Coordinates of C-alpha atoms and ligand atoms in Angstrom, one line a residue:
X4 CA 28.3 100.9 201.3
X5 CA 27.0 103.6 198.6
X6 CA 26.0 107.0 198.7
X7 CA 23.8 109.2 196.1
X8 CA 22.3 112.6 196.7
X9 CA 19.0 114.2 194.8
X10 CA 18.0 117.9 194.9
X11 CA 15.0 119.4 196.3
X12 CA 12.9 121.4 193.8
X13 CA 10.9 124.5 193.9
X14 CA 7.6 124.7 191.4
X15 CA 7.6 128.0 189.3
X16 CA 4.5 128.0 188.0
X17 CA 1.2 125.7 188.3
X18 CA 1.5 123.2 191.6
X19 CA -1.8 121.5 192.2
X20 CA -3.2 122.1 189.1
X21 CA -0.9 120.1 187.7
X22 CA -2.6 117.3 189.8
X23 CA -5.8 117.9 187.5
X24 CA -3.7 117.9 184.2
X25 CA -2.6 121.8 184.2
X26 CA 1.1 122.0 182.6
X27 CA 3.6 122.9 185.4
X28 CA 7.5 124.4 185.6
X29 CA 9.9 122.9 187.8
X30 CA 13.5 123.2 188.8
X31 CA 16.0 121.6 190.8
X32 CA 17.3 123.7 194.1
X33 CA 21.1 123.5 195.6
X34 CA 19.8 122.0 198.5
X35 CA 20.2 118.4 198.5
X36 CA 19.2 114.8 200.4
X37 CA 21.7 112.1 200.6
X38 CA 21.1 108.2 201.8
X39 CA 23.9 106.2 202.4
X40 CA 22.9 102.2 201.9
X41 CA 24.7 99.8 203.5
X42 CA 24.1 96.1 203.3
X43 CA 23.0 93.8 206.0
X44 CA 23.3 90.3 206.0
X45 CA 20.3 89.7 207.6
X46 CA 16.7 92.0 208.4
X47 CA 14.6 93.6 206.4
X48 CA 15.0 97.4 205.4
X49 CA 15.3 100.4 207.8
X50 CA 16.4 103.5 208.5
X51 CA 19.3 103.9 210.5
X52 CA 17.2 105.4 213.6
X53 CA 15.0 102.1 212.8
X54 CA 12.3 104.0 211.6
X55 CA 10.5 102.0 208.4
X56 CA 7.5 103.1 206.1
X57 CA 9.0 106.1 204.7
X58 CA 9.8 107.5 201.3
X59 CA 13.7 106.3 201.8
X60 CA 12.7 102.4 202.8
X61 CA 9.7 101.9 200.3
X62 CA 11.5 103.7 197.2
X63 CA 15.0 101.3 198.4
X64 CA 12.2 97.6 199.1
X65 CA 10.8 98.6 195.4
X66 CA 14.5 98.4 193.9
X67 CA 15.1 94.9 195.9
X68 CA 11.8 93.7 194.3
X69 CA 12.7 95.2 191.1
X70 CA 16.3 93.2 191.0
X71 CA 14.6 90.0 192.3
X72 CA 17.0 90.6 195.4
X73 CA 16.5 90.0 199.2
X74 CA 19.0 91.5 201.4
X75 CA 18.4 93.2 204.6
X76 CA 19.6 96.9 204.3
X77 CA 20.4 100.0 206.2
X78 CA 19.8 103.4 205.1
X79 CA 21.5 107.1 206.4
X80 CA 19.7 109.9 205.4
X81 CA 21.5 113.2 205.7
X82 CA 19.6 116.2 204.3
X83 CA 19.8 119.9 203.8
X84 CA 16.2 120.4 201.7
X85 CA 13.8 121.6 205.2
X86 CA 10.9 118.8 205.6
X87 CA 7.0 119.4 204.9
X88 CA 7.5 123.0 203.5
X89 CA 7.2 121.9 199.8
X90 CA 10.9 121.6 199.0
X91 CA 10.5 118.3 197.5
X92 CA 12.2 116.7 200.3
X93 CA 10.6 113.5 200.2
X94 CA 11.2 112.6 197.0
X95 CA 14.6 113.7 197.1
X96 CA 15.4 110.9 199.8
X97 CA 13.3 108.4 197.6
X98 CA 15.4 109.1 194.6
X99 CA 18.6 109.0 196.5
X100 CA 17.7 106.1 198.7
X101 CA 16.8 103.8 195.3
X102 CA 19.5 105.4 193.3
X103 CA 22.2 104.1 196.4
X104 CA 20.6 100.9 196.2
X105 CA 20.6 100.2 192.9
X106 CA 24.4 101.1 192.3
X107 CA 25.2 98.8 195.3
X108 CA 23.6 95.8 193.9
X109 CA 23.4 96.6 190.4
X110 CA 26.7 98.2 189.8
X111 CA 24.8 101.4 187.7
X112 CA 22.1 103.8 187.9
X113 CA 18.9 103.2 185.6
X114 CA 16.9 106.3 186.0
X115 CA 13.6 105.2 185.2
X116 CA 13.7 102.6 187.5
X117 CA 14.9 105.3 190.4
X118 CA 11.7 107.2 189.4
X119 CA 9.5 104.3 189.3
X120 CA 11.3 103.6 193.1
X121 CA 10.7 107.2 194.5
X122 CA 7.5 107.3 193.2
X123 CA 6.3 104.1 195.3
X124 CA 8.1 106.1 198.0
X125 CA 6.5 109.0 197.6
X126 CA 3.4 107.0 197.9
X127 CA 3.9 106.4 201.7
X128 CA 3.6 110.9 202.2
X129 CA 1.2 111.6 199.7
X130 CA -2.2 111.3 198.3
X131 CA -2.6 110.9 194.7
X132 CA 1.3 112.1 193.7
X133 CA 1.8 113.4 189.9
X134 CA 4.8 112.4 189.9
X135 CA 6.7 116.1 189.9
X136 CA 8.6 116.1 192.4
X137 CA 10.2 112.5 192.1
X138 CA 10.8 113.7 187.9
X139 CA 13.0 116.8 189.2
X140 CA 14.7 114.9 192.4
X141 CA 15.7 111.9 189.5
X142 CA 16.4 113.8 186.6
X143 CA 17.4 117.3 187.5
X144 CA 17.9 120.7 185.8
X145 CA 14.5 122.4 185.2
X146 CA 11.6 122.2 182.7
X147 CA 8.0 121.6 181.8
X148 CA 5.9 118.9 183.9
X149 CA 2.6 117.3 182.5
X150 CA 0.5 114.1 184.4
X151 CA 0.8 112.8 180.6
X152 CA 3.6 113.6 179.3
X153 CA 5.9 113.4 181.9
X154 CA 8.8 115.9 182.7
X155 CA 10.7 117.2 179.9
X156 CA 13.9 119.3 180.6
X157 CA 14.4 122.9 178.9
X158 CA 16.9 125.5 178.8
X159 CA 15.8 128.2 181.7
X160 CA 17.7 131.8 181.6
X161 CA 17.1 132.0 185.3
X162 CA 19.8 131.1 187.7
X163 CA 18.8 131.8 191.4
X164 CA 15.5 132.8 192.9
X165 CA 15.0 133.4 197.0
X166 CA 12.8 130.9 198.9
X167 CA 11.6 132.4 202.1
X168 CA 10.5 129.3 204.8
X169 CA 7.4 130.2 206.5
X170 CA 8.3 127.4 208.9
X171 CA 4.9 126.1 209.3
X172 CA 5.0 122.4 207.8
X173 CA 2.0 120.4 206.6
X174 CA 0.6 117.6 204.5
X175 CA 0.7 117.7 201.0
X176 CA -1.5 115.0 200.7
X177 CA -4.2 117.2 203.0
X178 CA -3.9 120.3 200.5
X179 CA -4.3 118.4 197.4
X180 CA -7.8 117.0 199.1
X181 CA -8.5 120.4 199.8
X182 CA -7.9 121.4 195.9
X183 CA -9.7 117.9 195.2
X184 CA -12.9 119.1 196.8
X185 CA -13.0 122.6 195.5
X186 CA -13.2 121.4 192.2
X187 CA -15.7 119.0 193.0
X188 CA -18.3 122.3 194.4
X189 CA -17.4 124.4 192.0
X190 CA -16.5 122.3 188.9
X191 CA -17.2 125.6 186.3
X192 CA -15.1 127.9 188.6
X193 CA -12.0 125.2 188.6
X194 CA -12.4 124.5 185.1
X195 CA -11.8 128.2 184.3
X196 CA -9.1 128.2 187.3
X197 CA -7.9 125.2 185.6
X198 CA -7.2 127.0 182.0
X199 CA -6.0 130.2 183.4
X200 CA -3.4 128.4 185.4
X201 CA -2.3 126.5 182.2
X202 CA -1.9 129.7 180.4
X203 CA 0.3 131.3 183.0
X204 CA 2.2 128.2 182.7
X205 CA 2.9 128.7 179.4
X206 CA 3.7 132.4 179.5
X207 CA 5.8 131.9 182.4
X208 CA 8.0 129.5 180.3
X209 CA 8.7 132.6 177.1
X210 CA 9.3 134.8 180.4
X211 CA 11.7 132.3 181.9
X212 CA 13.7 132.0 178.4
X213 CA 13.8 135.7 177.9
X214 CA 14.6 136.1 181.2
X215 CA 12.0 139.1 182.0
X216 CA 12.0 139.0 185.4
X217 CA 9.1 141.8 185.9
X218 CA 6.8 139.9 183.3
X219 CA 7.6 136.6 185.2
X220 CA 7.1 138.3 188.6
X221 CA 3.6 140.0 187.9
X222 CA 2.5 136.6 186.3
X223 CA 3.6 134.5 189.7
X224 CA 1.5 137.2 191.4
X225 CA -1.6 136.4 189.2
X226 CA -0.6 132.5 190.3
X227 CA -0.6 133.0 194.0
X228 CA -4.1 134.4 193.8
X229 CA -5.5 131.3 191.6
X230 CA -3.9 129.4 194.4
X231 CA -5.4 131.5 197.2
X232 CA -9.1 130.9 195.5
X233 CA -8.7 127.5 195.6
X234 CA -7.8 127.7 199.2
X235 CA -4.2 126.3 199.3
X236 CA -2.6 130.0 200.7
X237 CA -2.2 130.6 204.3
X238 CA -2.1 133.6 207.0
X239 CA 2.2 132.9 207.1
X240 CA 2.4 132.7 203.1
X241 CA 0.5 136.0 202.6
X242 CA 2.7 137.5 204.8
X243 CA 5.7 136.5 203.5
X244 CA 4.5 137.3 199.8
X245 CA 3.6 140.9 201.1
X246 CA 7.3 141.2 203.0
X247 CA 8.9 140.0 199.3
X248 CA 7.1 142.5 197.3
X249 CA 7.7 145.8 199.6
X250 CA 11.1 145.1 199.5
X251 CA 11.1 145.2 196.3
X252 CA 10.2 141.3 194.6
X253 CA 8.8 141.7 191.1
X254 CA 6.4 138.9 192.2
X255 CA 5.9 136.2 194.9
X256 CA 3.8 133.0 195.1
X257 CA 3.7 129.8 197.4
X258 CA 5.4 127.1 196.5
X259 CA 4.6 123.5 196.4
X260 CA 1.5 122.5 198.5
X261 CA 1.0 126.1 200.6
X262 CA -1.2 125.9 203.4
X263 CA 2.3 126.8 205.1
X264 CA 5.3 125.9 203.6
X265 CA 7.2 127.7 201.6
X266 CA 7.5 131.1 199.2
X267 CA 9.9 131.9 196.1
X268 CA 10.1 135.4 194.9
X269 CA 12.1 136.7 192.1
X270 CA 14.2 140.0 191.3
X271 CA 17.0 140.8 189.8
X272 CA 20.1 139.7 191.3
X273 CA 21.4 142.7 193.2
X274 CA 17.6 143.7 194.7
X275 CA 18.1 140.1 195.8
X276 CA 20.9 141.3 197.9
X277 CA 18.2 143.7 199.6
X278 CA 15.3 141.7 199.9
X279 CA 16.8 138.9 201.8
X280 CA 17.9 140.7 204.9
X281 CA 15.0 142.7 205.1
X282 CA 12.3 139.0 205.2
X283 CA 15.0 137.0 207.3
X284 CA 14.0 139.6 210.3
X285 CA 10.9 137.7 210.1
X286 CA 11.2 133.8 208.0
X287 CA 14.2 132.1 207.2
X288 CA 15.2 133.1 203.6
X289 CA 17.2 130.7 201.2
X290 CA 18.7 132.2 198.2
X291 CA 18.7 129.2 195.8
X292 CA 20.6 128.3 192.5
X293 CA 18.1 126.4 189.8
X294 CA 18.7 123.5 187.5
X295 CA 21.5 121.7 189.3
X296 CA 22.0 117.8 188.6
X297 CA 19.6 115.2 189.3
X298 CA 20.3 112.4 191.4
X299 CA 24.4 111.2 191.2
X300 CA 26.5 108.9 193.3
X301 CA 28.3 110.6 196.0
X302 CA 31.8 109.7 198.0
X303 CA 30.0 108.3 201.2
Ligands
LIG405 O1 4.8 118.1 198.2 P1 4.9 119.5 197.7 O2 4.6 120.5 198.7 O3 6.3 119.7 197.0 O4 3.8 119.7 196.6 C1 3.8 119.0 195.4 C2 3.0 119.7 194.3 C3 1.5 119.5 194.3 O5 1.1 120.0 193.0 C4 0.8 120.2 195.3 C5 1.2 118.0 194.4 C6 1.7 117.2 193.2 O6 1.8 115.9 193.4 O7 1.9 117.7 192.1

């Protein structure tokens, strides 16, 4: 038996456009998955509620194929990231399922081959995937996410943001579609979308170092309305953006795919303290530390 957990991830700055080749920032949450993999002598691969074609079974069949092995195995998943709100929960149970897996059989973790597993398992949620949310739930920490280049980690001066859950869960793979056909319309209006939203990107990274929370606030306002043009926000999100900022947020933007899901806002610490009882009347509110480890064995 072995057990590995991966965090769930909130995206800062630049979801779905990142899809189209748009620069994105990404960090690990303190909410994590963890699978436990046990072997079985015979069978194929399951969940332990016998559920199959999930993240957690494709990302742990890719690893089997990957080592040339064929065992039957069964997999626990026990997770505190909330499902379909844009937490990254999917790919944290991929990473943790493969990177279980892979220690059991292989006796070490290889963490290219954990994202190559996830991202097969994200495959089984999501329509065409870029890959961010298996790169943080492997890797960890926070940092700079391109479709090219891949994810590369920096130093980020800010330790905990709040994540208000507007509870209403929905497809990512949907959202991206939705995102996919706007630009097809109105290819001029998303290619300027398009630049802007690289630009914040990059802003939002000298405000993250620097730590200037109003700067980085006012820019993930500017965000959330690129998103809400190309149709991603929702009635809940615009509510709970609106409840962040009149208590007091410097800024507030979806997070992940929208259409639902989830919200982060930042400000500093102690007007954190204030703003969190005040939306938890209405959404459930997590205050979250960033840039915690990537995916790690665990005691089962
Ligand atoms: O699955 P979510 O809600 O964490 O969204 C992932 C971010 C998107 O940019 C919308 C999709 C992607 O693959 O990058």
């Amino acid at each position: 038996m072995r057990a590995a957990s991966a965090p769930g991830k909130v995206i800062l700055f630049g979801e779905h456009f990142v899809v189209h080749g748009s620069p994105a920032i990404v960090a690990s949450i303190d909410l994590r998955a963890t699978a436990i993999v046990e072997l079985m002598e015979s069978g194929d691969v399951r969940l332990s509620d016998g559920s199959r074609g999930n993240p957690a079974v494709r990302a742990a069949e890719h690893i089997l194929s990957r080592l040339g092995a064929s065992t039957g195995l069964i997999i626990e998943i026990r997770s505190k990231i909330p499902q379909s709100v844009g937490l990254g929960s999917s790919a944290a149970v991929a990473a943790s399922s493969s990177a279980a897996t892979l220690h059991l059989l292989a006796g070490r973790l290889d963490h290219s081959m954990i994202l190559e597993a996830s991202y097969e398992g994200e495959k089984t949620v999501h329509y065409m995937p870029s890959g961010i949310d298996t790169s943080i739930a492997t890797f960890g920490g926070a940092g700079l996410y391109t479709r090219s280049d891949g994810y590369r980690r920096l130093d980020i001066e800010l330790e905990e943001i709040l994540v208000v859950n507007t509870g209403r869960q929905r497809r990512t793979g949907d959202l991206v579609l939705r995102v996919k056909e706007f630009s097809e319309k109105k290819p001029e209006i998303f290619k300027q979308l398009l630049d802007e939203a690289a630009r914040i990107t990059m802003e939002g990274l000298d405000h993250l170092r620097s730590k200037d929370l109003e700067k980085l606030g006012r820019l993930m306002n500017r965000n959330q309305e690129l998103l809400r043009t190309v149709g991603v926000s929702s009635p809940e999100i615009e509510e709970a953006v609106a409840l962040c900022l009149e208590a007091g947020a410097y800024g507030a933007k979806l997070t992940g795919a929208g259409g639902g899901g989830c919200v982060i806002a930042v400000a500093d610490p102690d007007k954190l303290d204030k703003i969190a009882p005040v939306v938890s009347r209405k959404f459930e509110v997590f205050r979250v530390k960033l840039g915690v480890d990537g995916v790690r064995i665990e005691q089962p």
